[in-house]
Short mmCIF file of C-alpha atoms in Angstrom, two decimals:
data_model
loop_
_atom_site.label_atom_id
_atom_site.label_comp_id
_atom_site.label_asym_id
_atom_site.label_seq_id
_atom_site.Cartn_x
_atom_site.Cartn_y
_atom_site.Cartn_z
CA MET A 29 -12.71 6.35 14.18
CA PHE A 30 -11.62 9.57 12.57
CA CYS A 31 -10.03 10.87 15.60
CA VAL A 32 -8.11 7.54 16.14
CA ILE A 33 -6.84 7.79 12.77
CA LEU A 34 -5.69 11.34 13.10
CA ALA A 35 -3.88 10.52 16.44
CA PHE A 36 -2.10 7.67 14.73
CA CYS A 37 -1.07 9.82 11.91
CA TRP A 38 0.18 12.60 14.22
CA VAL A 39 2.28 10.04 16.28
CA TYR A 40 3.57 8.27 13.36
CA ILE A 41 4.80 11.49 11.50
CA ARG A 42 6.11 13.05 14.80
CA LYS A 43 8.10 9.86 15.47
CA TYR A 44 9.96 9.90 12.13
CA GLN A 45 10.14 13.57 11.55
CA SER A 46 13.43 15.56 11.90
CA ARG A 47 13.27 18.02 14.58
CA GLN A 48 15.82 20.03 13.27
CA GLU A 49 14.36 20.54 9.89
CA SER A 50 10.74 20.02 10.62
CA GLU A 51 8.39 22.52 8.80
CA VAL A 52 4.86 23.09 9.92
CA ILE A 53 3.24 23.06 6.44
CA SER A 54 4.98 19.82 5.47
CA THR A 55 4.02 18.23 8.75
CA ILE A 56 0.39 19.11 8.38
CA THR A 57 0.31 17.94 4.92
CA ALA A 58 2.05 14.62 5.75
CA ILE A 59 -0.44 13.97 8.60
CA CYS A 60 -3.42 14.75 6.33
CA ALA A 61 -2.38 12.81 3.40
CA LEU A 62 -1.53 9.60 5.66
CA ALA A 63 -4.92 10.03 7.24
CA ILE A 64 -6.66 10.13 3.85
CA ALA A 65 -4.89 6.99 2.78
CA LEU A 66 -6.13 5.10 5.96
CA ILE A 67 -9.60 6.50 5.64
CA THR A 68 -9.76 5.42 2.02
CA SER A 69 -8.49 1.85 2.78
CA ALA A 70 -11.17 1.54 5.54
CA LEU A 71 -13.99 2.23 2.84
CA LEU A 72 -13.80 -1.09 1.23
CA PRO A 73 -15.00 -2.99 4.42
CA VAL A 74 -17.86 -0.52 4.75
CA ASP A 75 -18.71 -1.15 1.14
CA ILE A 76 -18.88 -5.05 1.69
CA PHE A 77 -20.77 -4.64 4.99
CA LEU A 78 -23.46 -2.30 3.25
CA VAL A 79 -24.40 -4.75 0.50
CA SER A 80 -24.33 -7.71 2.84
CA PHE A 81 -26.45 -6.01 5.48
CA MET A 82 -29.21 -5.58 2.86
CA LYS A 83 -30.36 -9.12 2.94
CA TYR A 84 -31.08 -11.63 5.75
CA PRO A 85 -29.32 -14.96 6.00
CA ASN A 86 -31.97 -16.76 4.26
CA GLY A 87 -31.57 -14.83 1.03
CA THR A 88 -34.47 -12.44 1.36
CA TYR A 89 -34.15 -8.53 1.38
CA LYS A 90 -34.85 -6.90 4.45
CA ASP A 91 -37.94 -4.50 4.63
CA TRP A 92 -36.06 -1.29 4.28
CA ALA A 93 -33.93 -2.54 1.27
CA ALA A 94 -36.79 -4.25 -0.58
CA SER A 95 -37.17 -1.21 -2.89
CA ASN A 96 -34.74 -0.94 -5.92
CA GLU A 97 -34.73 2.76 -5.27
CA THR A 98 -33.36 2.56 -1.88
CA ARG A 99 -30.69 0.10 -2.83
CA ARG A 100 -29.75 2.32 -5.72
CA GLN A 101 -29.46 5.26 -3.26
CA ILE A 102 -27.24 3.41 -0.97
CA GLU A 103 -25.02 2.08 -3.95
CA ASP A 104 -24.65 5.66 -5.17
CA THR A 105 -23.85 6.93 -1.78
CA VAL A 106 -20.89 4.37 -1.53
CA LEU A 107 -19.86 5.11 -5.01
CA TYR A 108 -19.72 8.88 -4.51
CA GLY A 109 -17.82 8.28 -1.46
CA TYR A 110 -15.23 6.38 -3.28
CA TYR A 111 -15.09 9.18 -5.87
CA THR A 112 -14.84 11.96 -3.31
CA LEU A 113 -11.88 10.24 -1.47
CA TYR A 114 -10.14 9.32 -4.77
CA SER A 115 -10.65 13.08 -5.92
CA ILE A 116 -8.94 14.08 -2.68
CA ILE A 117 -6.20 11.65 -3.47
CA LEU A 118 -5.78 13.11 -7.09
CA PHE A 119 -5.68 16.75 -5.58
CA CYS A 120 -2.91 15.65 -3.14
CA VAL A 121 -0.87 13.52 -5.51
CA PHE A 122 -0.89 16.01 -8.40
CA PHE A 123 -1.12 19.42 -6.71
CA TRP A 124 -0.71 19.72 -2.89
CA ILE A 125 2.07 17.29 -2.10
CA PRO A 126 4.34 18.40 -5.01
CA PHE A 127 3.57 22.18 -4.19
CA VAL A 128 4.49 21.58 -0.61
CA TYR A 129 7.55 19.73 -1.67
CA PHE A 130 9.04 22.38 -3.90
CA TYR A 131 7.83 25.02 -1.52
CA TYR A 132 10.21 23.53 0.92
CA GLU A 133 12.95 22.97 -1.66
CA GLU A 134 12.92 26.63 -2.53
CA LYS A 135 13.17 27.72 1.06
CA ASP A 136 16.43 29.72 1.57
CA GLU A 137 17.75 31.17 4.85
CA ASP A 138 18.71 34.49 2.97
CA ASN A 139 15.31 34.54 1.06
CA VAL A 140 12.56 35.77 3.48
CA ASN A 141 10.25 36.44 0.48
CA LYS A 142 7.39 33.86 0.96
CA CYS A 143 5.58 35.03 -2.12
CA SER A 144 8.50 34.45 -4.30
CA GLN A 145 8.97 31.00 -2.62
CA ALA A 146 5.33 30.11 -3.35
CA LYS A 147 5.62 31.34 -7.02
CA ASN A 148 8.55 29.15 -7.69
CA ALA A 149 6.95 26.17 -6.14
CA LEU A 150 3.75 26.82 -8.22
CA LYS A 151 5.88 26.94 -11.36
CA TYR A 152 7.09 23.51 -10.92
CA THR A 153 3.77 22.20 -9.62
CA VAL A 154 2.28 23.01 -13.11
CA GLY A 155 3.92 20.03 -14.62
CA PHE A 156 1.99 17.62 -12.39
CA VAL A 157 -1.34 19.65 -13.05
CA VAL A 158 -0.78 19.14 -16.83
CA VAL A 159 -0.22 15.47 -16.32
CA CYS A 160 -3.52 15.19 -14.30
CA ALA A 161 -5.29 17.24 -16.97
CA ALA A 162 -4.03 14.95 -19.79
CA LEU A 163 -5.38 11.83 -17.82
CA LEU A 164 -8.70 13.45 -17.41
CA LEU A 165 -8.96 14.39 -20.90
CA ILE A 166 -8.04 10.95 -22.09
CA GLY A 167 -10.52 9.37 -19.72
CA HIS A 168 -13.41 11.72 -20.75
CA SER A 169 -12.82 10.91 -24.47
CA GLU A 170 -14.53 7.25 -24.99
CA LEU A 171 -13.86 7.45 -28.65
CA LEU A 172 -10.24 7.84 -28.30
CA LEU A 173 -9.87 4.87 -26.03
CA ILE A 174 -11.96 2.69 -28.46
CA ASP A 175 -9.63 3.77 -31.34
CA VAL A 176 -6.52 2.87 -29.39
CA ILE A 177 -7.63 -0.55 -27.88
CA HIS A 178 -10.14 -1.56 -30.63
CA HIS A 179 -12.66 -2.45 -27.65
CA ARG A 180 -15.21 -0.73 -25.53
CA ALA A 181 -13.33 0.30 -22.28
CA PHE A 182 -16.05 0.23 -19.79
CA VAL A 183 -17.10 -3.22 -18.30
CA PRO A 184 -20.53 -3.37 -16.85
CA LEU A 185 -21.42 -5.72 -14.08
CA GLN A 186 -23.84 -8.51 -15.09
CA PRO A 187 -23.25 -11.60 -17.14
CA PRO A 188 -25.81 -12.75 -19.80
CA PRO A 189 -28.83 -14.26 -18.20
CA SER A 190 -28.39 -17.48 -20.07
CA GLN A 191 -26.66 -20.15 -17.87
CA ASN A 192 -25.51 -22.08 -20.77
CA SER A 193 -23.45 -19.20 -22.10
CA THR A 194 -19.74 -19.83 -22.82
CA GLN A 195 -17.00 -17.83 -21.04
CA TRP A 196 -16.15 -15.80 -24.16
CA GLU A 197 -19.91 -15.08 -24.79
CA LYS A 198 -20.26 -13.58 -21.17
CA VAL A 199 -17.35 -11.49 -21.64
CA LYS A 200 -18.70 -10.32 -25.16
CA TYR A 201 -21.87 -9.54 -23.57
CA LEU A 202 -20.06 -7.31 -20.81
CA PHE A 203 -18.30 -5.28 -23.64
CA GLU A 204 -21.60 -4.89 -25.66
CA GLU A 205 -23.72 -3.76 -22.68
CA LEU A 206 -22.00 -0.36 -22.15
CA GLY A 207 -23.62 1.29 -18.92
CA SER A 208 -23.91 4.81 -18.15
CA SER A 209 -20.95 6.41 -16.24
CA ASN A 210 -22.66 9.56 -14.97
CA GLY A 211 -19.91 11.65 -16.22
CA LEU A 212 -17.28 10.11 -13.96
CA ASP A 213 -15.27 8.31 -16.59
CA ALA A 214 -12.42 10.73 -16.61
CA LEU A 215 -12.04 10.61 -12.97
CA SER A 216 -12.10 6.90 -13.05
CA PHE A 217 -9.52 6.64 -15.75
CA SER A 218 -7.22 9.06 -13.88
CA ILE A 219 -7.33 7.07 -10.58
CA SER A 220 -6.90 3.80 -12.62
CA SER A 221 -3.71 5.29 -14.19
CA LEU A 222 -2.37 6.33 -10.61
CA THR A 223 -3.18 2.76 -9.53
CA LEU A 224 -0.73 1.38 -11.90
CA ILE A 225 2.07 3.44 -10.24
CA GLY A 226 0.50 2.15 -6.94
CA MET A 227 0.94 -1.32 -8.21
CA LEU A 228 4.55 -0.79 -8.62
CA ALA A 229 4.74 0.59 -5.15
CA VAL A 230 3.00 -2.60 -3.82
CA ILE A 231 5.36 -4.90 -5.79
CA THR A 232 8.28 -2.85 -4.42
CA TYR A 233 7.48 -2.11 -0.85
CA THR A 234 4.33 -4.14 0.32
CA ALA A 235 5.64 -7.41 -0.77
CA TYR A 236 8.93 -6.74 0.86
CA GLY A 237 7.29 -5.43 4.02
CA MET A 238 5.21 -8.64 4.16
CA SER A 239 8.47 -10.66 4.43
CA VAL A 240 10.68 -8.30 6.39
CA LEU A 241 8.23 -7.37 9.09
CA PRO A 242 7.37 -10.72 10.57
CA LEU A 243 10.97 -12.13 10.33
CA ASN A 244 12.28 -9.12 12.23
CA LEU A 245 9.84 -9.81 15.05
CA ILE A 246 10.93 -13.29 15.11
CA LYS A 247 14.62 -12.91 15.13
CA GLY A 248 14.59 -9.75 17.12
CA THR A 249 17.50 -7.49 17.78
CA ARG A 250 21.27 -8.09 18.79
CA SER A 251 22.26 -7.77 22.38
CA VAL A 252 23.30 -4.12 23.37
CA LEU A 253 26.04 -5.19 25.64
CA TYR A 254 27.55 -7.36 22.87
CA GLU A 255 27.26 -4.44 20.19
CA ARG A 256 28.79 -2.07 22.60
CA LEU A 257 31.83 -4.51 23.16
CA GLU A 258 32.19 -5.01 19.53
CA ASN A 259 31.89 -1.24 18.77
CA THR A 260 34.60 -0.60 21.39
CA GLU A 261 37.04 -2.97 19.78
CA ASP A 262 36.23 -1.55 16.35
CA VAL A 263 37.29 1.84 17.87
CA GLU A 264 40.42 0.69 19.35
CA GLU A 265 41.42 -1.19 16.07
CA VAL A 266 40.71 2.05 13.95
CA GLU A 267 42.67 4.21 16.42
CA GLN A 268 45.65 1.86 16.18
CA GLN A 269 45.64 2.12 12.43
CA ILE A 270 45.29 5.81 12.50
CA ALA A 271 48.37 5.94 15.02
CA LYS A 272 50.34 3.77 12.58
CA ILE A 273 49.87 6.03 9.69
CA LYS A 274 50.59 9.20 11.68
CA ALA A 275 53.83 7.70 12.87
CA LYS A 276 55.20 7.72 9.57
CA CYS A 277 55.30 11.53 9.58
CA GLU A 278 56.77 11.91 12.96
CA ASP A 279 60.17 12.68 11.55
CA GLY A 280 58.78 15.58 9.37
CA ARG A 281 58.31 13.64 6.21
CA PRO A 282 54.92 14.20 4.33
CA LEU A 283 52.49 11.50 3.95
CA SER A 284 51.93 9.79 0.50
CA LEU A 285 48.72 10.59 -1.21
CA ARG A 286 47.50 6.93 -0.53
CA ASP A 287 48.36 7.37 3.18
CA ARG A 288 46.49 10.70 3.40
CA ARG A 289 43.38 9.23 1.67
CA ASN A 290 43.56 6.25 4.07
CA LEU A 291 43.78 8.58 6.85
CA GLN A 292 40.72 10.57 5.93
CA GLU A 293 38.77 7.37 5.59
CA LEU A 294 39.86 6.03 9.01
CA GLU A 295 39.01 9.29 10.78
CA ALA A 296 35.53 9.35 9.12
CA LYS A 297 35.00 5.66 10.16
CA LEU A 298 36.16 6.41 13.80
CA GLN A 299 33.66 9.50 13.84
CA THR A 300 30.93 7.14 12.82
CA LEU A 301 31.90 4.38 15.37
CA ARG A 302 32.11 7.03 18.13
CA ARG A 303 28.55 8.39 17.31
CA ARG A 304 27.39 4.67 17.18
CA GLY A 305 28.80 4.13 20.67
CA ARG A 306 26.91 7.15 22.10
CA HIS A 307 23.59 5.78 20.51
CA LEU A 308 24.30 2.38 21.95
CA GLU A 309 24.89 3.86 25.31
CA ILE A 310 21.61 5.73 25.03
CA ALA A 311 19.94 2.56 24.03
CA GLU A 312 21.33 0.59 26.90
CA ARG A 313 19.74 2.99 29.39
CA SER A 314 16.51 3.45 27.47
CA CYS A 315 13.30 2.06 28.97
CA CYS A 316 12.07 1.15 25.42
CA THR A 317 14.78 -1.39 25.19
CA LYS A 318 14.07 -2.98 28.44
CA VAL A 319 10.31 -3.21 27.79
CA GLY A 320 11.24 -4.66 24.32
CA SER A 321 13.25 -7.44 25.89
CA ALA A 322 10.59 -8.24 28.20
CA LEU A 323 8.02 -8.36 25.42
CA ARG A 324 10.23 -10.66 23.41
CA PRO A 325 7.85 -13.65 23.60
CA LEU A 326 4.94 -11.74 22.53
CA LYS A 327 7.00 -10.44 19.46
CA ILE A 328 7.80 -13.88 18.45
CA LEU A 329 4.19 -15.08 18.53
CA LEU A 330 3.20 -11.75 16.75
CA GLY A 331 5.99 -12.35 14.00
CA VAL A 332 4.76 -16.21 13.61
CA PHE A 333 1.12 -14.95 13.22
CA PHE A 334 2.33 -12.14 10.59
CA ILE A 335 4.31 -14.77 8.59
CA LEU A 336 1.33 -17.27 8.62
CA VAL A 337 -1.04 -14.40 7.27
CA ALA A 338 1.50 -13.47 4.65
CA LEU A 339 1.69 -17.04 3.47
CA LEU A 340 -2.04 -17.33 3.41
CA PHE A 341 -2.16 -14.21 1.20
CA THR A 342 0.30 -15.44 -1.24
CA VAL A 343 -1.23 -18.89 -1.65
CA ALA A 344 -4.80 -17.20 -2.11
CA LEU A 345 -3.23 -14.82 -4.57
CA PHE A 346 -1.61 -17.75 -6.44
CA ILE A 347 -4.69 -19.63 -6.64
CA SER A 348 -6.65 -16.67 -7.82
CA ASN A 349 -4.29 -15.92 -10.54
CA LEU A 350 -4.01 -19.56 -11.47
CA ASP A 351 -7.86 -19.51 -11.73
CA LYS A 352 -7.77 -16.59 -14.14
CA ALA A 353 -5.03 -18.19 -16.15
CA LEU A 354 -7.16 -21.42 -16.65
CA HIS A 355 -10.74 -20.08 -16.67
CA SER A 356 -10.75 -16.60 -18.08
CA ALA A 357 -11.45 -15.66 -21.60
CA GLY A 358 -7.81 -14.43 -21.99
CA ILE A 359 -5.55 -11.19 -21.99
CA SER A 360 -7.96 -9.24 -24.31
CA THR A 361 -10.55 -9.32 -21.63
CA GLY A 362 -8.55 -8.29 -18.53
CA PHE A 363 -8.67 -12.15 -17.33
CA ILE A 364 -12.12 -11.49 -16.05
CA ILE A 365 -13.76 -14.61 -14.57
CA PHE A 366 -17.19 -15.28 -13.19
CA GLY A 367 -17.21 -16.88 -9.74
CA THR A 368 -14.47 -18.98 -8.51
CA ASN A 369 -13.39 -22.23 -10.05
CA LEU A 370 -10.56 -23.24 -7.65
CA THR A 371 -10.83 -23.37 -3.85
CA ASN A 372 -9.45 -20.19 -2.51
CA PRO A 373 -8.65 -20.55 1.34
CA LEU A 374 -9.06 -16.94 2.24
CA ASN A 375 -12.33 -16.60 0.31
CA GLU A 376 -13.73 -19.84 1.93
CA LEU A 377 -12.47 -18.45 5.33
CA LEU A 378 -14.35 -15.34 4.97
CA LEU A 379 -17.55 -17.09 3.68
CA ALA A 380 -17.16 -19.46 6.73
CA LEU A 381 -17.07 -16.59 9.19
CA GLN A 382 -20.41 -15.03 7.76
CA PRO A 383 -22.69 -16.78 10.33
CA VAL A 384 -20.88 -15.23 13.32
CA PHE A 385 -21.36 -11.41 13.01
CA PRO A 386 -19.14 -9.36 12.59
CA LEU A 387 -16.09 -11.77 12.29
CA ASP A 388 -15.90 -11.56 8.54
CA TYR A 389 -16.04 -7.89 8.53
CA VAL A 390 -13.25 -7.54 11.15
CA LEU A 391 -11.13 -9.96 9.13
CA ILE A 392 -11.53 -8.02 5.95
CA THR A 393 -10.80 -4.88 7.99
CA VAL A 394 -7.52 -6.45 9.31
CA ILE A 395 -6.59 -7.55 5.89
CA THR A 396 -6.88 -3.99 4.55
CA MET A 397 -4.78 -2.54 7.50
CA TYR A 398 -2.27 -5.41 7.25
CA PHE A 399 -1.51 -4.33 3.65
CA VAL A 400 -1.19 -0.62 4.71
CA PHE A 401 1.15 -1.44 7.75
CA THR A 402 3.28 -3.85 5.76
CA SER A 403 3.69 -1.18 3.07
CA MET A 404 4.84 1.25 5.97
CA ALA A 405 7.23 -1.33 7.13
CA GLY A 406 8.71 -1.90 3.67
CA ILE A 407 9.16 1.81 3.03
CA ARG A 408 10.86 2.23 6.42
CA ASN A 409 13.31 -0.70 5.77
CA MET A 410 14.20 0.04 2.27
CA GLY A 411 14.02 3.87 2.06
CA ILE A 412 12.74 5.79 -0.93
CA TRP A 413 14.49 4.86 -4.05
CA PHE A 414 14.41 6.04 -7.92
CA PHE A 415 15.60 3.03 -9.77
CA TRP A 416 19.12 2.25 -8.29
CA ILE A 417 19.44 5.85 -6.48
CA ARG A 418 18.40 6.06 -2.96
CA LEU A 419 16.76 9.44 -2.57
CA TYR A 420 15.87 9.43 1.28
CA LYS A 421 16.03 7.34 4.39
CA ILE A 422 13.31 6.76 6.78
CA ARG A 423 14.62 7.08 10.23
CA PRO A 424 13.16 7.91 13.63
CA GLN A 425 13.61 11.62 14.51
CA ARG A 426 15.79 11.94 11.53
CA THR A 427 13.53 11.92 8.46
CA ARG A 428 13.57 15.01 6.32
CA PRO A 429 10.39 16.76 5.38
CA GLN A 430 10.61 15.92 1.78
CA ALA A 431 11.09 12.15 2.61
CA LEU A 432 7.86 12.33 4.69
CA LEU A 433 6.02 13.81 1.72
CA PHE A 434 7.25 11.12 -0.40
CA LEU A 435 6.30 8.43 1.95
CA CYS A 436 2.61 9.65 2.29
CA MET A 437 2.56 10.04 -1.59
CA ILE A 438 3.65 6.50 -1.92
CA LEU A 439 1.27 5.22 0.61
CA LEU A 440 -1.71 7.13 -1.13
CA LEU A 441 -0.73 5.31 -4.38
CA ILE A 442 -0.71 1.95 -2.46
CA VAL A 443 -4.02 2.41 -0.96
CA LEU A 444 -5.26 2.74 -4.58
CA HIS A 445 -4.00 -0.51 -5.61
CA THR A 446 -5.00 -2.32 -2.19
CA SER A 447 -8.57 -2.70 -3.14
CA TYR A 448 -7.76 -4.76 -6.31
CA MET A 449 -5.11 -6.81 -4.22
CA ILE A 450 -7.80 -7.79 -1.73
CA TYR A 451 -10.27 -8.59 -4.60
CA SER A 452 -7.62 -10.88 -5.99
CA LEU A 453 -7.29 -12.57 -2.55
CA ALA A 454 -10.97 -13.18 -2.01
CA PRO A 455 -12.94 -12.31 -5.44
CA GLN A 456 -16.24 -13.69 -4.57
CA TYR A 457 -16.45 -12.16 -1.11
CA VAL A 458 -15.13 -8.85 -2.37
CA MET A 459 -17.67 -8.73 -5.10
CA TYR A 460 -20.78 -9.90 -3.05
CA GLY A 461 -19.95 -9.83 0.61
CA SER A 462 -22.15 -12.30 2.59
CA GLN A 463 -25.18 -11.86 0.35
CA LYS A 464 -27.41 -15.00 -0.36
CA TYR A 465 -30.23 -15.49 -2.81
CA LEU A 466 -33.20 -18.01 -3.19
CA LEU A 467 -32.91 -20.23 -6.15
CA GLN A 468 -36.37 -21.44 -7.28
CA THR A 469 -36.32 -24.91 -8.65
CA PRO A 470 -39.45 -26.64 -10.05
CA LEU A 471 -40.47 -30.07 -8.34
CA SER A 472 -41.37 -31.61 -11.53
CA VAL A 473 -40.33 -31.32 -15.29
CA ASP A 474 -43.65 -30.05 -16.41
CA PRO A 475 -43.28 -26.25 -16.72
CA SER A 476 -46.96 -25.36 -16.41
CA PRO A 477 -47.76 -22.37 -14.24
CA GLY A 478 -49.50 -24.59 -11.53
CA ASN A 479 -46.63 -26.73 -10.59
CA GLN A 480 -44.85 -26.17 -7.26
CA THR A 481 -41.25 -24.97 -7.02
CA ALA A 482 -38.69 -25.46 -4.08
CA SER A 483 -36.49 -22.53 -2.76
CA THR A 484 -32.68 -23.22 -2.11
CA THR A 485 -30.49 -20.65 -0.47
CA LYS A 486 -27.30 -20.07 -2.35
CA ILE A 487 -24.32 -17.77 -1.91
CA CYS A 488 -24.30 -14.80 -4.31
CA ASP A 489 -22.18 -15.52 -7.49
CA ALA A 490 -22.09 -14.24 -11.16
CA ASP A 491 -24.87 -16.85 -11.84
CA ALA A 492 -27.53 -15.17 -9.64
CA PRO A 493 -30.31 -13.33 -11.06
CA GLU A 494 -29.60 -9.62 -11.56
CA ASP A 495 -32.14 -8.35 -9.03
CA GLN A 496 -31.14 -10.89 -6.39
CA CYS A 497 -27.51 -9.77 -5.46
CA THR A 498 -25.93 -6.29 -5.21
CA VAL A 499 -22.43 -6.03 -6.30
CA THR A 500 -20.04 -3.72 -4.36
CA ARG A 501 -19.05 -0.45 -5.71
CA SER A 502 -15.39 -1.28 -5.18
CA TYR A 503 -15.87 -4.19 -7.81
CA LEU A 504 -17.52 -1.69 -10.23
CA PHE A 505 -14.83 0.81 -9.99
CA LEU A 506 -11.97 -1.87 -10.32
CA HIS A 507 -13.32 -3.36 -13.64
CA LYS A 508 -14.12 -0.10 -15.32
CA PHE A 509 -11.24 -0.57 -17.88
CA TRP A 510 -10.54 -4.09 -18.88
CA PHE A 511 -6.83 -3.42 -20.05
CA PHE A 512 -5.96 -2.18 -16.44
CA SER A 513 -7.03 -5.36 -15.12
CA THR A 514 -4.74 -7.20 -17.52
CA ILE A 515 -1.77 -5.02 -16.19
CA TYR A 516 -2.87 -5.75 -12.62
CA TYR A 517 -2.96 -9.50 -13.25
CA PHE A 518 0.68 -9.57 -14.33
CA GLY A 519 1.42 -7.40 -11.49
CA ASN A 520 0.12 -9.98 -9.07
CA TRP A 521 2.61 -12.48 -10.49
CA ALA A 522 5.47 -9.87 -10.04
CA PHE A 523 4.15 -9.33 -6.34
CA LEU A 524 4.48 -13.15 -5.70
CA ALA A 525 7.88 -13.23 -7.05
CA VAL A 526 9.23 -10.11 -5.05
CA PHE A 527 7.71 -11.51 -1.92
CA LEU A 528 9.50 -14.87 -2.21
CA ILE A 529 12.85 -13.04 -3.00
CA GLY A 530 12.32 -10.89 0.01
CA LEU A 531 11.40 -13.93 2.26
CA VAL A 532 14.75 -15.54 1.27
CA VAL A 533 16.82 -12.43 1.67
CA SER A 534 15.23 -11.70 5.00
CA CYS A 535 16.01 -15.26 6.14
CA CYS A 536 19.61 -15.12 5.14
CA ARG A 537 20.19 -11.64 6.83
CA GLY A 538 21.23 -11.85 10.65
CA LYS A 539 19.68 -9.98 13.39
CA LYS A 540 19.13 -6.17 13.21
CA SER A 541 21.21 -3.86 15.44
CA VAL A 542 19.25 -2.45 18.30
CA ILE A 543 20.02 1.13 16.70
CA GLU A 544 19.28 0.01 13.05
CA GLY A 545 19.12 3.06 10.85
CA GLU A 546 20.15 5.59 13.72
CA VAL A 547 23.69 6.11 12.62
CA GLU A 548 24.92 6.63 9.00
CA ALA A 549 28.13 7.57 7.65
CA ASP A 550 26.85 10.77 6.10
CA ASP A 551 25.28 11.98 9.32
CA SER A 552 26.45 15.19 10.44
CA ASP A 553 27.79 15.63 14.01
CA PHE A 554 25.16 17.88 15.27
CA SER A 555 22.59 15.39 14.31
CA ASP A 556 23.21 13.53 17.48
CA ASP A 557 22.02 16.50 19.49
CA GLU A 558 18.83 16.25 17.65
CA TYR A 559 18.38 12.69 18.56
CA VAL A 560 19.34 13.03 22.28
CA HIS A 561 17.15 16.09 22.90
#
């Protein structure tokens, strides 16, 4: 599995990186960062599988998992796996990727002093390290958090044993029962803070990618022959306009300032059109274009499947958020709910697939990978923006090393938020997996010890006895701080809004060009040589 992920990352980065500006250190960094993002995203299905594998379908623990100590060791192993990968993400986001980025920015053809280059890059990276240190210090100080938010920050897992407790009493019990964090609170707070940035990336790129990816597959691309004909007509039209302007100075009279400006714009446009014509000619002869045309029916089916999956996700997310709005204890508790009160289609689907091993684990893995790949599609289509300023474009064989580093950093942040998104889609399943427990009910109202009881198998939920169901470590990590959960809740509403807007925009847009993103007005002439070779 690890080799497959590395191979995919190598192919993906090599496909988009600029051959002319490629740098070994930035390429290796981008490949490793992307691999870490994919490996981290694959940990959630493993977490769910392990807690589910401890029990039989009848609700009893397997022999090897009957001991509390054994279950605790497995839980700790998964938890430390999360913290190890998240620590690597912290290192990449706050040190390694910024260092490599500034190292490349400091590169100068006249400056061959690598030590000076590394020194300057390290100087700029210090700012990121200071931010990381501040987050670690804030997370380490529980008293500071209590003073700021007037509540205990860390939320334990189990609700009060009383089944008649109100929703507020359950939440109050959570805040009162502060569990041990084993010295990992600082790291958890830092990761949660990064997850907020990941939430913004998910709202921006993943939501748009979920709408644009399937619709692009369904609509397909424009005809190469038609595009070449249209481009030839545009070239002839621009050449006629240039000739008309130049005719004004045939008798030796100088052109006016307006004509000179128009002439420069037309010559730049003509240059772009001619480059576009060369690319269209290459695309027409390309085997990939011919294979793509032959696979057109498969692309349509795949696009329909992706749009149905996207709609299923949005419906599930809407129901989950609506459930929290109606049945949680409010904004001051992170909109925490115990169990599901409204029918969630995705959660029900995962529970229905439990009897057929391993369909539910395959589906949760597909969901995780779907979020990652739609995020990559969103970044590829939108480019990398800072507010209203586009910093970099993501184009095949043209992407600068800095853009690849930004892409991988954004994906790392998105992966941090993916676990919470999947929890929102299927809360009960992500919390307990396919676990069941035995509910003992007396056969008579007489509570004397000699009376018989009946056992009923039930799916694990928040009302289950504490020693009968094991909560995933992912859930423990996600709900460490209630105020982050509150922000995530409102972020889910923003995600739904951006998805719907992106869906409308994608429907209104026409078919993509077969050379979409390959030719831009600000490309240099020699960039075509890079593409061809």
